[in-house]
Tab-separated table of C-alpha atoms in Angstrom:
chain	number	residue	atom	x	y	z
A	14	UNK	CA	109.992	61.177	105.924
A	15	UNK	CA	113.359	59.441	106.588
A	16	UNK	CA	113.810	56.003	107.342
A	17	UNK	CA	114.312	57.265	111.592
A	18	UNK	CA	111.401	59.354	111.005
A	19	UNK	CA	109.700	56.194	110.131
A	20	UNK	CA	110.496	54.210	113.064
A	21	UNK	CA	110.128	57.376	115.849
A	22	UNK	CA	106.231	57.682	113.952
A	23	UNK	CA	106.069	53.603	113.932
A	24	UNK	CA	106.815	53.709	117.818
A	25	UNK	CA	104.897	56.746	118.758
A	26	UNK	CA	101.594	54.938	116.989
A	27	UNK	CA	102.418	52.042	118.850
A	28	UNK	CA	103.124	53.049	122.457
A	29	UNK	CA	100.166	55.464	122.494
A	30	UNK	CA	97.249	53.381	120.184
A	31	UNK	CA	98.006	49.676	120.534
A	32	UNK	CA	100.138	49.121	123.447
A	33	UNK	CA	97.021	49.900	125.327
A	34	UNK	CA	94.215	48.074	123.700
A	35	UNK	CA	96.850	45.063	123.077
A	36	UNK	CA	95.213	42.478	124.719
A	37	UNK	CA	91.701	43.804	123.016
A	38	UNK	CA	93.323	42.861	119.450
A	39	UNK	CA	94.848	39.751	120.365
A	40	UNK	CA	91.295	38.301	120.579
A	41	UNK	CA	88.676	40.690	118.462
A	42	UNK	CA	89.383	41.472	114.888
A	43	UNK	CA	87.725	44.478	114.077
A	44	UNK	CA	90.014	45.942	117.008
A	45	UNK	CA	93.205	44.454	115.046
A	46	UNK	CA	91.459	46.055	111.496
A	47	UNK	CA	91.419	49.728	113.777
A	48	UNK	CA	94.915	48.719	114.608
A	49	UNK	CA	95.942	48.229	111.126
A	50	UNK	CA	94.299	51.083	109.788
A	51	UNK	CA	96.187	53.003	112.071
A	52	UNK	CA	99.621	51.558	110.121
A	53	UNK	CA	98.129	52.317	106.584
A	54	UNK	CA	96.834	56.055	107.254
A	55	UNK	CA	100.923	56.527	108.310
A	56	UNK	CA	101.855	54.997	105.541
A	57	UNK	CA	103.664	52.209	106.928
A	58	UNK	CA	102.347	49.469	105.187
A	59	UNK	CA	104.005	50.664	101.721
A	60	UNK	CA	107.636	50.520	103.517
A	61	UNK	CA	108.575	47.454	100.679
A	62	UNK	CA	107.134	49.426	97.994
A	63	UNK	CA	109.805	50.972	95.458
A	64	UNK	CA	109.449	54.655	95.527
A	65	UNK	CA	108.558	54.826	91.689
A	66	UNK	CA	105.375	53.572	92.468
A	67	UNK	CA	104.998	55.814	95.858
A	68	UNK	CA	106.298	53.661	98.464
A	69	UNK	CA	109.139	54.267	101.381
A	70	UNK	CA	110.952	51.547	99.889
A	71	UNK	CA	112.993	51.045	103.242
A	72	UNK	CA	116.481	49.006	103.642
A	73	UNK	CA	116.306	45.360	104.963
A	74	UNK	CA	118.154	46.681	108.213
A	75	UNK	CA	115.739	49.492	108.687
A	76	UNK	CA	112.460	47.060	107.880
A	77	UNK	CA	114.269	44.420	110.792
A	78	UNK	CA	113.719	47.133	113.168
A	79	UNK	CA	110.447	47.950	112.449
A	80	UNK	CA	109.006	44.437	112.629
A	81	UNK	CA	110.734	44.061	115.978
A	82	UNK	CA	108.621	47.075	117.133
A	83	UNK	CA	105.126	45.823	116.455
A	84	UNK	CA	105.795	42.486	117.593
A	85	UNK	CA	106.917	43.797	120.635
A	86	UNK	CA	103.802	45.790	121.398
A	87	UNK	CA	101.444	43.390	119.399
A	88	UNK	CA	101.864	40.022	117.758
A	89	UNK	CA	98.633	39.553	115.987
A	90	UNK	CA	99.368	43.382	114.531
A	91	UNK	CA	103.022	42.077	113.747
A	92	UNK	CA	101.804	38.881	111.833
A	93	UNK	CA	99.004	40.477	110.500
A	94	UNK	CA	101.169	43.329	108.958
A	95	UNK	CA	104.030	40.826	108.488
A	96	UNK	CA	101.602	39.041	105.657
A	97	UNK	CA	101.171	42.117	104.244
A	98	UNK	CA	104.518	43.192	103.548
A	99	UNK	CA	105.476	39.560	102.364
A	100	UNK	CA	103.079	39.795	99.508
A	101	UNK	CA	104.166	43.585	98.863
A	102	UNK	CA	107.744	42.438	98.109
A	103	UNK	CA	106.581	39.249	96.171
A	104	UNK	CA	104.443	41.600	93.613
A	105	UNK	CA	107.866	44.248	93.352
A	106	UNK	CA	109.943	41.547	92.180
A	107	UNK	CA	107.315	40.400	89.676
A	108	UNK	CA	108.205	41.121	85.836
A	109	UNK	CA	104.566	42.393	85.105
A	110	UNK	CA	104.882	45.687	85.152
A	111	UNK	CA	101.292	46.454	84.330
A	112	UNK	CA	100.054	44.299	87.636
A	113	UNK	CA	102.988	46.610	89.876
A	114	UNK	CA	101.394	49.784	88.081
A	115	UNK	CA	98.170	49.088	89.341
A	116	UNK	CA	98.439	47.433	92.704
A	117	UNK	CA	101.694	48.624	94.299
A	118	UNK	CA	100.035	52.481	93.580
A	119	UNK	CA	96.928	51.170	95.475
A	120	UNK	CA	99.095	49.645	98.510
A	121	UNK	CA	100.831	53.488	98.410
A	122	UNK	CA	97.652	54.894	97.866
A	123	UNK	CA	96.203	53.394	101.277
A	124	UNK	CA	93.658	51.489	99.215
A	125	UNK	CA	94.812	48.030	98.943
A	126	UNK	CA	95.944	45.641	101.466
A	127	UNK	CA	97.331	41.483	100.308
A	128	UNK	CA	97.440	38.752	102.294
A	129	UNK	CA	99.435	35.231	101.246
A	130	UNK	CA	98.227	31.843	99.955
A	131	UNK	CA	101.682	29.621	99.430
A	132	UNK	CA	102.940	27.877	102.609
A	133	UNK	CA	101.376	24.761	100.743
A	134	UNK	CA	104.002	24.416	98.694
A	135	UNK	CA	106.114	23.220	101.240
A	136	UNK	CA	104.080	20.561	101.425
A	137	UNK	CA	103.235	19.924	98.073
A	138	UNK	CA	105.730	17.244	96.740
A	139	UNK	CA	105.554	14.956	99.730
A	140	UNK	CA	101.252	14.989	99.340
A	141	UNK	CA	102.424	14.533	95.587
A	142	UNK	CA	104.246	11.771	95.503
A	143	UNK	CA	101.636	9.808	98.821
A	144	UNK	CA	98.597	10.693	96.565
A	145	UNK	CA	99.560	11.790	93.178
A	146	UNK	CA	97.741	15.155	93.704
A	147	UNK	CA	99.011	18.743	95.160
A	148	UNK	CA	97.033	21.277	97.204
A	149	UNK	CA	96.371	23.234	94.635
A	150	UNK	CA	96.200	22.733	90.717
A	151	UNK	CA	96.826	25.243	87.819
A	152	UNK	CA	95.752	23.833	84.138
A	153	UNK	CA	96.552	25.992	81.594
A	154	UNK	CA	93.904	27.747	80.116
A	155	UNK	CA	93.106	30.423	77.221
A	156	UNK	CA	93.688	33.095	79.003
A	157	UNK	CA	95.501	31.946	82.072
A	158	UNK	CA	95.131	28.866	84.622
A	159	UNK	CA	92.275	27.302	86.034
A	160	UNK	CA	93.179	26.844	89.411
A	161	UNK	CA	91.446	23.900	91.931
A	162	UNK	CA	92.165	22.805	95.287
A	163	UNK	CA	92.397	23.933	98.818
A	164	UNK	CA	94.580	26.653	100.215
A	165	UNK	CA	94.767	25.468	103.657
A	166	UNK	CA	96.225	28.797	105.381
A	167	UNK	CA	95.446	32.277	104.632
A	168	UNK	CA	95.271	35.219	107.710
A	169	UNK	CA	93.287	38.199	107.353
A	170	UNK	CA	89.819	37.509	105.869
A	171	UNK	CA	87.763	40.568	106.386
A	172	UNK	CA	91.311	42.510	107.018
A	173	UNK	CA	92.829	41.554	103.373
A	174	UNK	CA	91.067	42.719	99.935
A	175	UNK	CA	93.405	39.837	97.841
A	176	UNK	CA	95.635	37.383	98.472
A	177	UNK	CA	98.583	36.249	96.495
A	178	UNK	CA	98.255	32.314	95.755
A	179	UNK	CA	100.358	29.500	94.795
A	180	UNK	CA	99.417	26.972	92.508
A	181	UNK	CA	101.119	23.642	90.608
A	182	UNK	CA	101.541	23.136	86.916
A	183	UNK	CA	101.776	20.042	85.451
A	184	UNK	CA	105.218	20.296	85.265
A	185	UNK	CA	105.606	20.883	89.033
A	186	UNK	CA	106.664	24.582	88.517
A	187	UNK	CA	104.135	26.891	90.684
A	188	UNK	CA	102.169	29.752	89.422
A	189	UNK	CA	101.980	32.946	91.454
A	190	UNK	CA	98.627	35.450	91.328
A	191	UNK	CA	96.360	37.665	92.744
A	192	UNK	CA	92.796	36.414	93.429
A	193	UNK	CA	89.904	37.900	95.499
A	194	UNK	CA	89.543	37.562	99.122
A	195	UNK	CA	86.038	36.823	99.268
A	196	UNK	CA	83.829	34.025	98.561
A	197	UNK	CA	82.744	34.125	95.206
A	198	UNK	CA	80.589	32.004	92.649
A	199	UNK	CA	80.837	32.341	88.916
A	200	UNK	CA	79.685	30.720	85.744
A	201	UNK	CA	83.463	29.973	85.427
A	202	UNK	CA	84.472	29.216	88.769
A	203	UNK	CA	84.226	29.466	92.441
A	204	UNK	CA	86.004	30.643	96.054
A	205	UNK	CA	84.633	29.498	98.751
A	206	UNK	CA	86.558	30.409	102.298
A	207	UNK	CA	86.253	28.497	104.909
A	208	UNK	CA	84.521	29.611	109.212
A	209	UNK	CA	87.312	31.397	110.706
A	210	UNK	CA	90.015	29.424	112.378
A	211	UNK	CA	90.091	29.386	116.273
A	212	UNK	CA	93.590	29.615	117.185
A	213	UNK	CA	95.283	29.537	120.677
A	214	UNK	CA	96.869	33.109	119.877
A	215	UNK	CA	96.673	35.622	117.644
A	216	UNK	CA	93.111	34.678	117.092
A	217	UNK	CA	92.106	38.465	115.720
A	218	UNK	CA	94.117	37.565	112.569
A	219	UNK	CA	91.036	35.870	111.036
A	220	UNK	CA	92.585	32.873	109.264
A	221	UNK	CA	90.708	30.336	106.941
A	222	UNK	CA	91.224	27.796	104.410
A	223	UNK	CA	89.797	28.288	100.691
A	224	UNK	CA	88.500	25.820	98.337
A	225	UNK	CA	89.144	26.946	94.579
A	226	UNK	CA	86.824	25.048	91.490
A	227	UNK	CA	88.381	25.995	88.424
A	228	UNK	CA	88.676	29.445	88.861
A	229	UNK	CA	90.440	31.082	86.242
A	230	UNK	CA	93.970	33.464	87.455
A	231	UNK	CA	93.796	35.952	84.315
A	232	UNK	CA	97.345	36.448	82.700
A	233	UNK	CA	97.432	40.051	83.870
A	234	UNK	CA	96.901	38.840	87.593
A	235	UNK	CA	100.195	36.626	87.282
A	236	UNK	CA	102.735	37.616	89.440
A	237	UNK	CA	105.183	34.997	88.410
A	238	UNK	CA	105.694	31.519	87.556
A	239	UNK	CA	108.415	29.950	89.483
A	240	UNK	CA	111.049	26.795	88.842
A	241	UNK	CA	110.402	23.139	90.252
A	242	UNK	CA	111.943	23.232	93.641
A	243	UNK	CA	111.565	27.510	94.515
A	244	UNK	CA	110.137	27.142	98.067
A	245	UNK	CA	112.828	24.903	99.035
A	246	UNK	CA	115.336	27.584	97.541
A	247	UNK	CA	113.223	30.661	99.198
A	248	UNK	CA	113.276	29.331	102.867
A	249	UNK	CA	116.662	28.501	102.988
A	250	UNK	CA	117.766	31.696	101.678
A	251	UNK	CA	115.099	33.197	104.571
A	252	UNK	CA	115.668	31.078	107.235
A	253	UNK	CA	116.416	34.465	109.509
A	254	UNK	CA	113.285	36.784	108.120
A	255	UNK	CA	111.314	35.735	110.924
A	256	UNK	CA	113.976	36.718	113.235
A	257	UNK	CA	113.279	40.112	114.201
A	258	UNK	CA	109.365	39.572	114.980
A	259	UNK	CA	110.945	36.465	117.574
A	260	UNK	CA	113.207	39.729	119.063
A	261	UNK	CA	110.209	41.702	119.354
A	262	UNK	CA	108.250	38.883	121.242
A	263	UNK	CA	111.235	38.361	123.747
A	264	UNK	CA	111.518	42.055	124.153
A	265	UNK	CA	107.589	42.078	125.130
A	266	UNK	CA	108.274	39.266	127.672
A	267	UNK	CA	111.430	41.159	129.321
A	268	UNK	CA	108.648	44.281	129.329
A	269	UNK	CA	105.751	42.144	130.990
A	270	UNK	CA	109.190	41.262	133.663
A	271	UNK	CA	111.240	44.239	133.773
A	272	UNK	CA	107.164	46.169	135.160
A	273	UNK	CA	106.793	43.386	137.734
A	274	UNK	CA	110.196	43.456	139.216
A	275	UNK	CA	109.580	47.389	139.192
A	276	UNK	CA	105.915	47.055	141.162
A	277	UNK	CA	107.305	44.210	143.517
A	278	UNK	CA	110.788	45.741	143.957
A	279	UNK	CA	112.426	42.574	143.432
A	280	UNK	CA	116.415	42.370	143.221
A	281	UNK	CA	116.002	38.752	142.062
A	282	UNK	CA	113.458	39.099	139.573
A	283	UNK	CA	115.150	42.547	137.780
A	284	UNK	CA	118.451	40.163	138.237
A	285	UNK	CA	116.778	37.563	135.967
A	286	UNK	CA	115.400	39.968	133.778
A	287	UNK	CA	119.087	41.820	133.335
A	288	UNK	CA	120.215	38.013	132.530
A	289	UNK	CA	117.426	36.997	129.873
A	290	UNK	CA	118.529	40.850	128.069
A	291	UNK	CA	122.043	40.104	127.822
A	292	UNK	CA	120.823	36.737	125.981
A	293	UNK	CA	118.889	38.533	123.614
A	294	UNK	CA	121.989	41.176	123.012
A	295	UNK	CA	124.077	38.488	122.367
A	296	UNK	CA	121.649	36.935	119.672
A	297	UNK	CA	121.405	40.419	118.353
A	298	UNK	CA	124.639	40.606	117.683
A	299	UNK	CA	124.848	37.140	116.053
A	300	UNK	CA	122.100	38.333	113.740
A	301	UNK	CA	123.395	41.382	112.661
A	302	UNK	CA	127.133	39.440	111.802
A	303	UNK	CA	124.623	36.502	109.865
A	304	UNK	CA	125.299	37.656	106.265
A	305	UNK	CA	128.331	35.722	106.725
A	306	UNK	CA	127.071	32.446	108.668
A	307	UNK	CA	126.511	28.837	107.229
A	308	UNK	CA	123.223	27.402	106.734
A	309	UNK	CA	124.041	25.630	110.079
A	310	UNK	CA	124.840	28.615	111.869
A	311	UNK	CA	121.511	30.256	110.897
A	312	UNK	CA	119.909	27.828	111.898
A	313	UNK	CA	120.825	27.725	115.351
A	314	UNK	CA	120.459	31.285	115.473
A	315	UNK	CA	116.937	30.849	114.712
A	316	UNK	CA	116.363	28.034	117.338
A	317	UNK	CA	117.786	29.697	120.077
A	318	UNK	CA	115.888	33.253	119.172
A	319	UNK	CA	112.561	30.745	119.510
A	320	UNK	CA	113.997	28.913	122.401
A	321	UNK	CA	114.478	32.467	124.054
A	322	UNK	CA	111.150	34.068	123.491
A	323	UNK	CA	109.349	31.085	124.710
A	324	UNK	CA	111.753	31.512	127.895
A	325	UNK	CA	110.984	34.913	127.832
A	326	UNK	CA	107.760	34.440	128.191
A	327	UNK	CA	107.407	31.411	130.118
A	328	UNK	CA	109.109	34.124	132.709
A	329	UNK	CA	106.927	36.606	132.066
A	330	UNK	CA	104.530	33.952	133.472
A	331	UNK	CA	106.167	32.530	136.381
A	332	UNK	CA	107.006	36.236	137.998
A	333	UNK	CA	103.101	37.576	137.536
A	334	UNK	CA	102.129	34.672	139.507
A	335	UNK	CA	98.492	33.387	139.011
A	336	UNK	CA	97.046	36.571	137.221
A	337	UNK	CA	98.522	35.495	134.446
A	338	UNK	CA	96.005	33.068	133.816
A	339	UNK	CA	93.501	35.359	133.036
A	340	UNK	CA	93.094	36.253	129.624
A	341	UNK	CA	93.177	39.717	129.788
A	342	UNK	CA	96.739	39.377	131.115
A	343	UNK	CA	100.118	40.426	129.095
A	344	UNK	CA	101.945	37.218	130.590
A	345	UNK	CA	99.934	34.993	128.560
A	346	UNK	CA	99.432	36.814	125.526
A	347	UNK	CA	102.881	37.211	125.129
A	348	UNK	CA	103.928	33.331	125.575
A	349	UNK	CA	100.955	32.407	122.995
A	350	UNK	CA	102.630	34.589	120.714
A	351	UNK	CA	105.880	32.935	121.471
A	352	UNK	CA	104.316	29.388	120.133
A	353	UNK	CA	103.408	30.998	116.735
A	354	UNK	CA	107.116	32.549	116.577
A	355	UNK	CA	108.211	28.532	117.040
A	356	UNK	CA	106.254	27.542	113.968
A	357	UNK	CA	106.071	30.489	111.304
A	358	UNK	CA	107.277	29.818	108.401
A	359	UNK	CA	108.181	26.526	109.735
A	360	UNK	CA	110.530	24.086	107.740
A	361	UNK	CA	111.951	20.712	108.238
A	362	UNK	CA	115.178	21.796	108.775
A	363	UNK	CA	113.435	24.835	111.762
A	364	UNK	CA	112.059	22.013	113.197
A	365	UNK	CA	114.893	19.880	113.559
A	366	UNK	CA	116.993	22.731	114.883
A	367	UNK	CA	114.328	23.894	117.384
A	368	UNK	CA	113.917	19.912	118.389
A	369	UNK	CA	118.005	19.981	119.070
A	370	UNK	CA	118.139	23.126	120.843
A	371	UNK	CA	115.333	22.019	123.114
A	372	UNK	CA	116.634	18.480	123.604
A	373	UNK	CA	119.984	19.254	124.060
């Protein structure tokens, strides 16, 4: 399968199996694991995985596209799948070769899915340096870490066999491994995850909290042990990777507009939606030229691609009138999913840029 072979079959799955049962998976997870499943049997949840180990092993520009498509047709499938593919790429870039062997064939295979543990550590030296104490511990051990502490975000419980977690040395650095999923109680430690989270969108993703007690991350489930300071590094490099899923949320608000000006045969409402595209062209356009573009730039680019889908779908609100208060409705799924665009992956420096953009 080429790389436009892979986006025709990512579209085709998505137009004819989720587009109509998208409202169904916003809200019910076993609809969003059917959903998934769907991804996986195609084998498009192995796109980041290098080829040697039986993966598509897709180019960045080619991988933007795709997660434009499923958050245009489904956000909770987008961040759902978007978690995934995160923790995929983490585990390629990993120096244990005998961990890729293993798990990176299962991902290929269709027989493993990860989820991610680590937005903590952006966190972690400011709850440091107030209380002396991160979210998560690592002391070294015989074999490995003992690892205590709470992971306060993970998606996909049920959905997810393991999870990739983060946790701090005694030197600050930050340990990277795999762990279980599932709560678990040993003579040498414990998992315990947390209810399921209710969340204003995306609900289906099932995401908990989980409290570690000195569970022990083996040496071959390492991934990677990082410098003092990496998160910091990461998201700055990354401040775009988020972008194309925020395109694929404004795209499903010009949808939601573009079929109402169609059924009411408005001039002024297909006017508006011709207005909001050219917008999102333009921002297109800026992304694509962003290899180039200061930290600064970037992130304004990012602002105004969260400032748009939140228009988006604050429109997609306004022209469906009062059935878009029911929850069944595409209006109001999509402009919940614009809120979680505004905060994934959210930094200080995000938030100060989406603050300006708003303000000014």
């Amino acid at each position: 399968m080429d790389f436009q072979e892979i986006l025709h079959s990512t579209k085709s799955y998505l137009k004819e199996c989720v587009v109509p049962r998208a409202e169904v998976i916003d809200g019910d997870s076993e609809a969003l694991k059917i959903a998934v499943t769907g991804l996986e049997s195609r084998s498009l949840l192995a796109l980041r995985v290098p080829q040697k180990w039986g993966g598509a092993e897709i180019p960045l520009p080619i991988f933007y596209e795709y997660q434009e498509l499923t958050a245009r047709y489904s956000g909770a499938l987008a961040f759902l799948q978007t978690q995934h593919h995160s923790a995929t790429a983490m585990l390629a870039n990993s120096d244990n070769e005998m961990l890729k062997n293993i798990y990176l064939r299962a991902i290929a295979q269709k027989e493993l899915r990860l989820g991610v543990g680590f937005s903590h550590l952006r966190r972690s030296s400011s709850r440091a340096s107030l209380t002396g104490k991160s979210a998560v511990t690592a002391t070294p051990a015989k074999e490995g870490y003992l690892l205590s502490g709470q992971v306060p975000w993970i998606t996909g419980f049920g959905l997810f066999h393991k999870f990739i977690v983060a946790a701090v040395l005694p030197d600050n650095r930050a340990v990277f491994g795999l762990l279980p999923f599932a709560n678990i109680q040993r003579e040498y430690g414990k998992i315990a995850v947390s209810e399921i989270m209710q969340l204003i969108a995306m609900n289906s993703t099932n995401t908990v909290t989980a409290t570690l007690d000195n569970w022990l991350l083996h040496e071959s489930e390492i991934i990677a042990v990082k410098p003092v300071g990496w998160i910091a590094e990461n998201d700055s490099k990354n401040i775009l990777n988020s972008v194309p899923a925020t395109f694929g949320c404004i795209r499903a608000g010009l949808d939601v507009i573009a079929t109402v000006a169609t059924a009411k045969n408005s001039p002024f409402i297909a006017a508006a939606c011709q207005k909001l595209e050219q917008k999102l062209d333009r921002l297109k356009q800026n992304f694509r030229q962003s290899q180039h573009s200061s930290k600064a730039e970037k992130l304004a680019l990012r602002a105004a691609a969260i400032d748009l889908a939140v228009r988006c779908g604050h429109a997609a609100v306004v022209v469906s009138g009062g059935a878009a208060n029911g929850i069944q409705h595409p209006a109001g799924r999509v402009y919940r999913e614009a809120l979680v665009y505004t905060v994934s992956g959210q930094t200080k420096d995000v938030m100060e840029a989406a603050l300006d953009r708003i303000v000014s």
